[in-house]
XYZ file of C-alpha atoms in Angstrom:
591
model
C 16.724 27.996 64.206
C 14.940 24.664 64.250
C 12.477 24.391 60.869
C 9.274 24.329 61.339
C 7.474 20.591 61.324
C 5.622 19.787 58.115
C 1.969 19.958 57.557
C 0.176 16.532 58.317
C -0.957 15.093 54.540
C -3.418 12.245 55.258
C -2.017 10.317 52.402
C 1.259 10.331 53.445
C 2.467 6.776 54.690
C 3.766 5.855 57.672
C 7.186 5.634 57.134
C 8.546 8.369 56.603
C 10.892 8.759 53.249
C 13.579 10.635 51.534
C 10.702 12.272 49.665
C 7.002 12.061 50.986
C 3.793 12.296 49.599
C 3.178 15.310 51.955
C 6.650 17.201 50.176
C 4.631 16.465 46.607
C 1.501 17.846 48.539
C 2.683 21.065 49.061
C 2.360 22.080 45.259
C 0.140 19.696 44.098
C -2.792 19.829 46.809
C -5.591 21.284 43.678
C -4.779 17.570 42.228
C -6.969 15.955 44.619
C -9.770 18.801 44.781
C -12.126 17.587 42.068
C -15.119 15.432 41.862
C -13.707 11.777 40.850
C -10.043 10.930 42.355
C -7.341 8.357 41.286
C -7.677 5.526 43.510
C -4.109 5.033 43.340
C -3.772 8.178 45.270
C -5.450 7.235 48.020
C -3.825 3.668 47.741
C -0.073 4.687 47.218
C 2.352 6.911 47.527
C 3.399 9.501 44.380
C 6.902 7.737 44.321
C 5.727 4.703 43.408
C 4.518 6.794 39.864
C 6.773 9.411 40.256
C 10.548 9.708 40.545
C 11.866 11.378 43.554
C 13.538 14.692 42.214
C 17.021 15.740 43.782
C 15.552 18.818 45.104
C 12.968 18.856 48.058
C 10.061 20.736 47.834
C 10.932 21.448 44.596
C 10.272 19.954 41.703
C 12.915 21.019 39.598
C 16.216 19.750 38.446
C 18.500 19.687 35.536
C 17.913 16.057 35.241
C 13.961 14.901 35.928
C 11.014 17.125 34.908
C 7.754 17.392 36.585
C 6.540 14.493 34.315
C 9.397 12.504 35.932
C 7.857 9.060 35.597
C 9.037 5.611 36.871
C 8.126 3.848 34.070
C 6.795 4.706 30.786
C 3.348 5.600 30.634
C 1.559 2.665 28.726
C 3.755 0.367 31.513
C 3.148 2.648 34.703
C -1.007 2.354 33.894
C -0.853 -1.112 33.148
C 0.801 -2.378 36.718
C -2.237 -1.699 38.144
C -5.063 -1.867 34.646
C -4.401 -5.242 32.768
C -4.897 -4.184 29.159
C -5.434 -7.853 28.353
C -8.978 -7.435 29.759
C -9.674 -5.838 26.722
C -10.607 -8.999 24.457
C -12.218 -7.031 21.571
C -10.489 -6.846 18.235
C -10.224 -3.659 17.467
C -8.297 -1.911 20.317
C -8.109 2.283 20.470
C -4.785 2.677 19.327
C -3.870 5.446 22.026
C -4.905 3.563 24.754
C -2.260 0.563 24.160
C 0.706 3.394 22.910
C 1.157 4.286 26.783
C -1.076 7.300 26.009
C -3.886 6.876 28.687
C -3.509 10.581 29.954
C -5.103 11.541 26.415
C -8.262 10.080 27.938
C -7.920 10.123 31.349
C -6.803 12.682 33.934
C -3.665 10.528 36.412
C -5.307 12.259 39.698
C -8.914 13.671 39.361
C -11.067 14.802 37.066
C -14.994 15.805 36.972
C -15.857 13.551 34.701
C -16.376 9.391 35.328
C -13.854 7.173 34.904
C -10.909 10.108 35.188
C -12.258 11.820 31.869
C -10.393 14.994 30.642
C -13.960 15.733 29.092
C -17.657 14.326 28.357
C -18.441 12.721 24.983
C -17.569 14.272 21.830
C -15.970 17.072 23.508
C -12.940 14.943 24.173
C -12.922 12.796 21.192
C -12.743 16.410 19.103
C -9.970 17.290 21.232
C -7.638 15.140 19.258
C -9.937 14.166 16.383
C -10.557 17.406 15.208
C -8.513 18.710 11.977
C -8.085 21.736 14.032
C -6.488 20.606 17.512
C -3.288 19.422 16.292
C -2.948 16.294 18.251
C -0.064 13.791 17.301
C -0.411 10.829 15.689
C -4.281 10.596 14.849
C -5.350 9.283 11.154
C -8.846 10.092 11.387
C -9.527 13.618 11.108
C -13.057 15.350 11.286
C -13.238 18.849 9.599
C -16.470 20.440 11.372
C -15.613 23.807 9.029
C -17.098 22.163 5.893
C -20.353 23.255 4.347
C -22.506 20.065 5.593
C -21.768 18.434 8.744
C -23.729 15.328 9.160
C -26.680 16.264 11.586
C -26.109 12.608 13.780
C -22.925 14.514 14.616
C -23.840 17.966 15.332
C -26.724 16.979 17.562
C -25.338 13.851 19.275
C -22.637 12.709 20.935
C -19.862 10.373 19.443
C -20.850 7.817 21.363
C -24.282 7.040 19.792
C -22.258 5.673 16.895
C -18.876 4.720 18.469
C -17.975 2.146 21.441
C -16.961 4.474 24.152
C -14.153 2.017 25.655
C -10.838 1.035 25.028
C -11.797 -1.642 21.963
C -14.739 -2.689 19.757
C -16.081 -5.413 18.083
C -15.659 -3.535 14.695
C -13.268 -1.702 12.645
C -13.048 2.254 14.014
C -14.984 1.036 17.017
C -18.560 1.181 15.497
C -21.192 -0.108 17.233
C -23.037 -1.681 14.585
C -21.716 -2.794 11.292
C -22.057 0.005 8.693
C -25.632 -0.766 6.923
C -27.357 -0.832 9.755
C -25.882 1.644 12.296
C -26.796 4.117 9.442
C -30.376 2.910 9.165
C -30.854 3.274 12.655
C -31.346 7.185 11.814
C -31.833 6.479 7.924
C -34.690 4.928 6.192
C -33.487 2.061 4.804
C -32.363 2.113 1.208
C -32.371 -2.030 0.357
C -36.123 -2.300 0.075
C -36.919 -1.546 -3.584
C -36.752 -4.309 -6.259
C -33.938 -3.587 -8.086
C -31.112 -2.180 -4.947
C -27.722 -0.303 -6.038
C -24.733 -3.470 -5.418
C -22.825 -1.047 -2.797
C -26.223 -0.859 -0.811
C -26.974 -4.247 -0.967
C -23.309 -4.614 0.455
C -23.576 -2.144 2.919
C -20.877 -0.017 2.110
C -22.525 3.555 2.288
C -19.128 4.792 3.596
C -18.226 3.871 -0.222
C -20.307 7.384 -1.232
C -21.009 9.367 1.337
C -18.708 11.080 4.083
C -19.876 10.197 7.693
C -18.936 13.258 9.462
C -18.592 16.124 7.275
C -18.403 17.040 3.275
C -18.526 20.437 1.249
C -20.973 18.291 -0.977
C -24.747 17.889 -0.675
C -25.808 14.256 0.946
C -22.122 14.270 2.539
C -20.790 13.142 -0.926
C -17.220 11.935 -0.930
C -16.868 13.495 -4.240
C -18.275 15.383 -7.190
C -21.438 13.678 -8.701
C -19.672 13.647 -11.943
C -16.762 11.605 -10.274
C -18.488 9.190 -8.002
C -20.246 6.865 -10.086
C -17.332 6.969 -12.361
C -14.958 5.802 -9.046
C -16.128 2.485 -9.857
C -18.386 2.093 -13.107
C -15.946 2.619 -16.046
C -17.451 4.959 -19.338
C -15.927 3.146 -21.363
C -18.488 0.081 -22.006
C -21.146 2.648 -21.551
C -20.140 5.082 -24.579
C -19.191 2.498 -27.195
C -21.292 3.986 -30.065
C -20.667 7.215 -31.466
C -23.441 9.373 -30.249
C -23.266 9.341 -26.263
C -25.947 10.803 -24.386
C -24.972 14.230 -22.739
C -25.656 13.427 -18.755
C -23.330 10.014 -18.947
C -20.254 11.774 -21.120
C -20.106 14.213 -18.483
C -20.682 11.760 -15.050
C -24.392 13.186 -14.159
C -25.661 9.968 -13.783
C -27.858 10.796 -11.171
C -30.263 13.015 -13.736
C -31.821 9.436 -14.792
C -30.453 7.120 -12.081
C -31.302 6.161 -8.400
C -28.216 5.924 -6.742
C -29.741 3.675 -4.000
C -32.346 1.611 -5.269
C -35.352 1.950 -7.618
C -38.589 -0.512 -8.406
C -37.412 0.278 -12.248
C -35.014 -1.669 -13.588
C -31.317 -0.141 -14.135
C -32.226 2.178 -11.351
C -33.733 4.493 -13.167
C -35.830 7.166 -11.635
C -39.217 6.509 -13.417
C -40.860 5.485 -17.042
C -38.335 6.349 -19.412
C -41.132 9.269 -20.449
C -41.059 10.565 -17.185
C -37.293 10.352 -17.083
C -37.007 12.248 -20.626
C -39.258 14.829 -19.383
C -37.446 15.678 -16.274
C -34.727 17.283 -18.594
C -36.592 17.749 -22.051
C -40.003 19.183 -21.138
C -39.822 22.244 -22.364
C -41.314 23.673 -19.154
C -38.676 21.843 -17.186
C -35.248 24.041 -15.661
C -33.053 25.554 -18.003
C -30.140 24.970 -16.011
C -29.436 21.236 -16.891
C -28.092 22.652 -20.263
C -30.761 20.928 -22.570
C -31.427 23.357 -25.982
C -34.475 24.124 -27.090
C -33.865 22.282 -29.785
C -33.907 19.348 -27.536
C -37.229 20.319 -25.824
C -40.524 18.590 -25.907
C -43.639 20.879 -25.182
C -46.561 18.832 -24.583
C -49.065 21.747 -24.033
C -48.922 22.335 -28.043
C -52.552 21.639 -29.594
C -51.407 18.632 -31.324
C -49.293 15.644 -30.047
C -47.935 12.718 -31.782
C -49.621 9.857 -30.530
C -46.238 8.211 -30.043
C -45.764 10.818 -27.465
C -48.592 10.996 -25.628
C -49.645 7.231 -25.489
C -46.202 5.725 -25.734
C -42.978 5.919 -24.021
C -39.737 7.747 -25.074
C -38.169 4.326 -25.755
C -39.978 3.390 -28.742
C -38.437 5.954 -30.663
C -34.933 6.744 -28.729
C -32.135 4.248 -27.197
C -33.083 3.837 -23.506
C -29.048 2.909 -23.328
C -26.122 5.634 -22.686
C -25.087 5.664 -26.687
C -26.255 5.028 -29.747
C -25.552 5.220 -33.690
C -27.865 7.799 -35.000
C -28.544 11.348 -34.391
C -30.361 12.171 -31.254
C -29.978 8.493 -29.971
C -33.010 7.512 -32.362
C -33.089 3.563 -32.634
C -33.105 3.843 -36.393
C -32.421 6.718 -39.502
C -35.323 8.862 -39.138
C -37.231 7.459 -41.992
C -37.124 3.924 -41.339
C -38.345 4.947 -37.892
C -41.882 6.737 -39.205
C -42.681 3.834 -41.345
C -42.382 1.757 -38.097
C -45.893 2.851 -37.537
C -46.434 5.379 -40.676
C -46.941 3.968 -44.183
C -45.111 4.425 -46.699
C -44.355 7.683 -48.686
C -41.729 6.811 -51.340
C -43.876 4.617 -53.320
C -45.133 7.542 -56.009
C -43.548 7.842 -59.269
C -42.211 11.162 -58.618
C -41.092 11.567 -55.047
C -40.249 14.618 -53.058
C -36.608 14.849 -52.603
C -37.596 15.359 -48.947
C -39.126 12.348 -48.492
C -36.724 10.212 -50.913
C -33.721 11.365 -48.442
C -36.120 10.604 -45.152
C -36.221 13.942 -43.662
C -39.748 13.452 -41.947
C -38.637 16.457 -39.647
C -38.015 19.112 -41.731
C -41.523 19.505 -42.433
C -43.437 17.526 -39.106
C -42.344 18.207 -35.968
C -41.590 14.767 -33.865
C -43.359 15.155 -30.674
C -45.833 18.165 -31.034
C -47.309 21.161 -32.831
C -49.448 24.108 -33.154
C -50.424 22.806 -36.736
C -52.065 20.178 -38.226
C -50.488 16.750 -39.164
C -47.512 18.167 -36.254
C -46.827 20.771 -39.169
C -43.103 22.581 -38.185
C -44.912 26.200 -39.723
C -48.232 27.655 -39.856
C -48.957 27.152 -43.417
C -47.739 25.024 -46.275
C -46.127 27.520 -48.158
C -43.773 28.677 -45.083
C -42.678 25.113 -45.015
C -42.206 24.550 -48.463
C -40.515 27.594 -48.331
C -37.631 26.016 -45.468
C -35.865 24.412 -49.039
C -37.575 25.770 -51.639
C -36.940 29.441 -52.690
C -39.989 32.166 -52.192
C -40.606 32.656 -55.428
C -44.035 34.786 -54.352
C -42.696 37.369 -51.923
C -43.084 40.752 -54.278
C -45.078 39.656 -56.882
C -48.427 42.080 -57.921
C -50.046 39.019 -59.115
C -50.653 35.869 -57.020
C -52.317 32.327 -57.872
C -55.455 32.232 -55.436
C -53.611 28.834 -53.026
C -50.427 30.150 -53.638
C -51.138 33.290 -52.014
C -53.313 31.569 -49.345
C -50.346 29.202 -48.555
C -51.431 25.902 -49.660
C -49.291 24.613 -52.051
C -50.578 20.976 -51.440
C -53.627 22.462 -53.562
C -51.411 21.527 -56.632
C -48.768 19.627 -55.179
C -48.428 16.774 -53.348
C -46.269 17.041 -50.080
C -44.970 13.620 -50.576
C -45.167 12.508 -54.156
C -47.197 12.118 -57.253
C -47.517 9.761 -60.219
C -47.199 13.120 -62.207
C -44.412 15.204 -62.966
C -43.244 18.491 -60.830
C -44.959 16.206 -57.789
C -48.568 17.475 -58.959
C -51.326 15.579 -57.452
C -54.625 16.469 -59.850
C -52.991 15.366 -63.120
C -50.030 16.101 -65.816
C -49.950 19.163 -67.225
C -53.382 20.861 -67.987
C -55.058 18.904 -66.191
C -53.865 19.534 -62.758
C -55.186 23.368 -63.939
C -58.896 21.712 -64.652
C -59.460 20.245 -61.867
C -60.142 23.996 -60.173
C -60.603 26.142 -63.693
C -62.543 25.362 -66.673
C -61.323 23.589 -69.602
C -60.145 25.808 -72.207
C -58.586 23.611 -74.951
C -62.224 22.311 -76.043
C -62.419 24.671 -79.290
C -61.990 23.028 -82.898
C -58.975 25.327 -83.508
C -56.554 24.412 -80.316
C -53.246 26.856 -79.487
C -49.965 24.388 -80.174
C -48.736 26.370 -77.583
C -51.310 24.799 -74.880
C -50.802 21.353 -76.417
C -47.650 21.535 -76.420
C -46.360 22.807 -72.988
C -49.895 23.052 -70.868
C -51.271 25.939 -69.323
C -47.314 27.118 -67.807
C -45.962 27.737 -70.912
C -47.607 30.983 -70.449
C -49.273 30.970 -67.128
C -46.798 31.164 -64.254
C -48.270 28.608 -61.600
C -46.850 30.529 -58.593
C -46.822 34.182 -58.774
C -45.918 37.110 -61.649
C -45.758 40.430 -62.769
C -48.552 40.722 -65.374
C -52.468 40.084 -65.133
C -53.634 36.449 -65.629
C -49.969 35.280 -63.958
C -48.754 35.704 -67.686
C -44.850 35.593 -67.300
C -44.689 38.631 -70.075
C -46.409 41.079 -70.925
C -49.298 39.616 -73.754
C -47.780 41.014 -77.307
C -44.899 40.656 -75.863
C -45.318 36.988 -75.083
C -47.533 35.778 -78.431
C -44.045 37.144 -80.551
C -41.556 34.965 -78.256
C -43.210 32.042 -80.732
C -45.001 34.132 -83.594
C -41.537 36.047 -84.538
C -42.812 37.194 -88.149
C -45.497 39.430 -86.482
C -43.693 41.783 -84.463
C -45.393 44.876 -86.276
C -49.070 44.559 -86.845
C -49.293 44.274 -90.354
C -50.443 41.193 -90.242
C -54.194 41.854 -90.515
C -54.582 43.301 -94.020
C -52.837 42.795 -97.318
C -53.642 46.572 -98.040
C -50.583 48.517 -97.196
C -51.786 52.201 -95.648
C -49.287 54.805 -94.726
C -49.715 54.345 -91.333
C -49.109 50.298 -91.222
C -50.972 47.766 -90.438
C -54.007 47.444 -87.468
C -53.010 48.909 -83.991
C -52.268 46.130 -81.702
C -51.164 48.101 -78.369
C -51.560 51.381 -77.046
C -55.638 51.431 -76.850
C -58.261 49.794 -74.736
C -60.067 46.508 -75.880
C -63.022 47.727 -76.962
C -64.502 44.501 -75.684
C -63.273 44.683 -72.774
C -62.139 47.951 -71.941
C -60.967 47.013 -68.742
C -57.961 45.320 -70.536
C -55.434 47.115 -72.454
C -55.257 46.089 -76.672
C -53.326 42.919 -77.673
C -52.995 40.046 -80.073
C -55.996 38.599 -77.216
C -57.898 41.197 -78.102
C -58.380 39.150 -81.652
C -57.181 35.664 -80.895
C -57.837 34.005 -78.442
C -55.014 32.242 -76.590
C -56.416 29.093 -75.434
C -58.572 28.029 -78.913
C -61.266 28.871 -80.717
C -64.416 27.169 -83.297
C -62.965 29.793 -85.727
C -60.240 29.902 -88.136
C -56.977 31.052 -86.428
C -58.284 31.593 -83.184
C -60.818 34.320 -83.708
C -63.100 34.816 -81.643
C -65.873 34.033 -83.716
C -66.930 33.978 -87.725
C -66.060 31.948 -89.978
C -63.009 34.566 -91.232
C -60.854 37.477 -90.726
C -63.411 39.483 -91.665
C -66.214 38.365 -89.657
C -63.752 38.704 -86.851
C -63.769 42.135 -87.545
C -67.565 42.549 -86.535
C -66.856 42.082 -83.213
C -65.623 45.700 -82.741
C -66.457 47.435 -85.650
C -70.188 46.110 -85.799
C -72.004 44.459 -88.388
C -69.911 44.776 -92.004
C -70.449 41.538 -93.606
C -74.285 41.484 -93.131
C -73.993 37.945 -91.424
C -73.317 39.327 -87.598
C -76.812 41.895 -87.804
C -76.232 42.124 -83.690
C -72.920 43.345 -83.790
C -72.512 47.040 -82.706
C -69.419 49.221 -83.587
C -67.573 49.574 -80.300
C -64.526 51.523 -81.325
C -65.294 54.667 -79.235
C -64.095 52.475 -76.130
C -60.534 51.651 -77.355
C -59.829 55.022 -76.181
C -59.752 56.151 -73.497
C -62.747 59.625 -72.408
C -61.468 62.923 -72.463
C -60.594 64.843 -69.009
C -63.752 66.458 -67.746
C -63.252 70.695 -68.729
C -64.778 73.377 -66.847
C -68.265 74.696 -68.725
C -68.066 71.589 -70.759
C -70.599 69.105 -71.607
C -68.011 66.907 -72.669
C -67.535 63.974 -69.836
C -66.299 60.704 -69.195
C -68.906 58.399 -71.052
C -68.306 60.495 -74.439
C -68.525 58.544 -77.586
C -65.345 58.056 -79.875
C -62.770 59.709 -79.097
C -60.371 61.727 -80.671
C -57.059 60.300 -81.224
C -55.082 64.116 -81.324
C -57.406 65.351 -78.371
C -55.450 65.444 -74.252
C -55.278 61.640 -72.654
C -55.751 59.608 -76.057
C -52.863 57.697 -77.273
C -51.423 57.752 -80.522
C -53.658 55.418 -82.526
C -55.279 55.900 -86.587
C -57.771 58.663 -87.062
C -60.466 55.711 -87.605
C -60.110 51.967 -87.575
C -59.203 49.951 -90.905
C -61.975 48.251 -92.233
């Protein structure tokens, strides 16, 4: 039976051939059924792309595929498109490697120009990390964290030349500065501008499609100032500031431009403060050793008036502790004068450590005071020789151990500012060395060769106990006997175990007869111009020169318990030395 004729294709030529466009047209009809077609279609036949396969109607065949081209590609495209129309220097790679149909669509497409696909929807068909095209350098990972916004809003095109070439290297339109300030406030306007801004390489720092760093960073902050500033010249002394050792040079600097010079961020005060202020975050690892509160009620003047530079190296190193310009000492008597100059100076203050007792930048004290009170400072060094102690001299116990003692130095010894000696005790209690009869004792040593200054154990800060401190020097009266060449059988005059009769308030001692400081009268008595005068004093008038003098001896002991139908009470008279509550003590006083 005679086949059927052929369907009429109206691109088919007129002359008929061993393979028409009309056999090609009976698979491929859907080519021509879109919005924009080849021209070449309607121009030529598909042999003159194609090669004719060996089959009819089929396009199959061990030896040519569907792809069965004439010429390569790159070749086939360019018999009709001269690529040499393309003058610009920088030429899309692809489109001059015979690999148009990456683009473009051979037959029809929706799109203008042949276009598989509208903006950056085709450029991310071979540009993204994720498509797997061949042979494409630039890659654009939209799966990191940031993805710059030019890019996720608009099209490739707003930043690219959409054609075959460019006028600039990866087909920008503008040259780098200021296609990025065309979205970007411009970073070159300050005074002092960062050299790779001024250059116009922001491509240097920052990614300009995507990053998994903040501000499309190419790389850690730690690592991308240090890409091209070395540390090295930076860290040449032996203390190196924290931030620069570890690359966080953007705590301090601008990394575009600044009106400061060195591109710092602000006064070097405000600088300091963004990491140091006590108040400021705790996450930029700054101690609180390192902090500066400024709401304390006192502030060194330095501090509040002045800027951190005065005292600290503005640089990235520096030779003392804490990157202070100079040893700590030398730096206070910048604007402080002088404390060393004293005779006697406080070991403190002779080895320049200001800031063990004054805080540098601010206190809750007086004169920027580290503690509350003197005495807690002194007590930083010094041991606490009070803590404990019954008995406690008035300023020592109050703290203020500058009342005696000069925080700095003194022309006296032991760093005592209100004399040597005695005298430093006179300028708050009365003299007591002004008697014709003086104590060696007080000549001698002063008032603290009995007195502790500080604190002690016994009334009147005596360091022992009174007898038991007038025998450490009088050895050869240990038992008493001293008072009377008459021997009795019960030894010489009590001198402990009873009540002063003078003072019954205080217990009986050698003071009870002498007194310890000095006295008009021989040996220290009290007063007469003899042992026996002495005597009046408690056992009244004996010697017929002391006619006031009452006998007092009933009060060296101490009144009987107060007895149930008794008229016996506490204000009795003598008292018996056998009765309940009276010490052992002579039946009557010697005379």
């Amino acid at each position: 039976a005679a086949a059927p004729a052929p369907a009429v294709n109206p691109l088919a030529p007129a002359a008929p051939s061993p393979v028409d466009d009309a056999t090609c047209a009976d698979c491929h009809t859907a080519l021509v059924k879109r919005k924009v077609v080849h021209a070449a279609l309607e121009k030529v036949k598909c042999s003159a792309c194609h090669k004719p396969t060996q089959r009819v109607g089929r396009c199959k065949s061990a030896s040519a595929s569907a792809w069965a081209l004439t010429k390569p590609q790159g070749e086939l495209c360019a018999g009709c498109h001269d690529e040499k129309k393309v003058s610009a220097p920088f030429k899309v790679k692809h489109a001059f490697n015979g690999r148009c149909v990456d683009c473009h669509d051979a037959h029809a497409a929706d799109q203008p120009k042949l276009m598989r696909a509208s903006g950056k929807k085709l450029c991310l068909s071979c540009h993204d990390k994720r498509s797997g095209a061949r042979e494409v350098t630039k890659r654009i990972e939209l799966t990191k964290k940031f993805v710059h916004a030019a890019l996720e809003k608009s099209e490739c095109q707003d930043c690219h030349d959409a054609g075959h070439g460019g006028a600039r290297e990866a087909l920008l339109k503008k040259e780098q500065p200021e296609l990025c300030y065309g979205c970007h406030k411009r970073k070159d306007t300050t005074k002092v501008v960062h050299t790779a801004v001024r250059q116009g390489e922001c491509l240097e720092c920052h990614d300009a499609h995507s990053s998994n760093l903040p501000a499309l960073a190419k790389r850690p902050r730690e690592q991308l100032c240090l890409s091209c500033h070395e540390t090295e010249p930076l860290l040449t002394r032996s203390v190196k500031h924290a931030p620069v050792a570890e690359g966080r040079c953007l705590e301090c600097h601008e990394p575009h431009g600044s009106d400061k010079p060195n591109l710092v961020l602000g006064t070097s005060r405000a600088v300091c403060l963004k990491c140091h202020d006590s108040k400021a975050d705790a996450s930029g690892g700054v101690s609180e050793a390192m902090r500066v509160d400024l709401s304390r009620k006192v502030v060194h003047k330095a501090v509040k008036e002045g800027e951190c530079t005065e005292c600290h190296d503005a640089g990235h190193s520096g030779d003392n502790p804490r990157l202070l310009k100079k040893a700590p000492v030398d730096l206070c008597y910048g604007c402080h004068s002088r404390k060393d100059g004293q005779r006697y100076t406080h070991g403190a203050v002779r080895l320049g450590d200001c800031a063990v007792c004054h805080l540098p930048h601010s206190s809750d004290y007086p004169k920027l005071a580290a503690k509350a009170t003197t005495r807690e400072t002194c007590f930083t060094c010094h041991q606490d020789d009070l803590t404990g102690r019954p008995v406690m001299h008035k300023p020592a116990a109050e703290g203020k151990c500058d009342a005696c003692h000069g925080p700095h130095g003194a022309q006296n010894r032991w760093v005592l500012t209100k004399g040597d000696g005695k005298q430093a005790c006179y300028a708050c209690h009365r003299p007591v060395d002004t008697g014709k009869v003086k104590h060696a004792a007080l000549e001698r040593y002063g008032c603290t060769g009995c007195h502790d200054p500080h604190g002690a154990g016994n009334r009147f800060l005596l360091g022992k106990k009174t007898n038991e401190l007038c025998v450490s020097c009088h050895a050869r009266q240990p038992d008493g006997q001293h008072v009377t060449a008459v021997r009795s059988s019960r030894g010489g005059h009590v001198v402990s175990g009873l009540l002063d009769p003078r003072r019954p308030d205080r217990e009986f001692s050698c003071a009870s007869c002498h007194n310890p400081h000095g006295s008009d009268s021989p040996r220290m008595f009290y007063s007469g111009n003899g042992p026996m005068e002495s005597c009046d004093g408690c056992h009244g008038d004996r010697t017929g020169r002391n006619p006031m003098a009452k006998n007092v001896i009933h009060r060296a002991y101490p009144p009987k318990p107060a007895q149930t139908g008794s008229a016996g009470g506490a204000g009795g008279g003598g008292g018996d030395p056998g009765s309940a509550g009276a010490p052992v003590a002579p039946a009557a006083p010697l005379r």
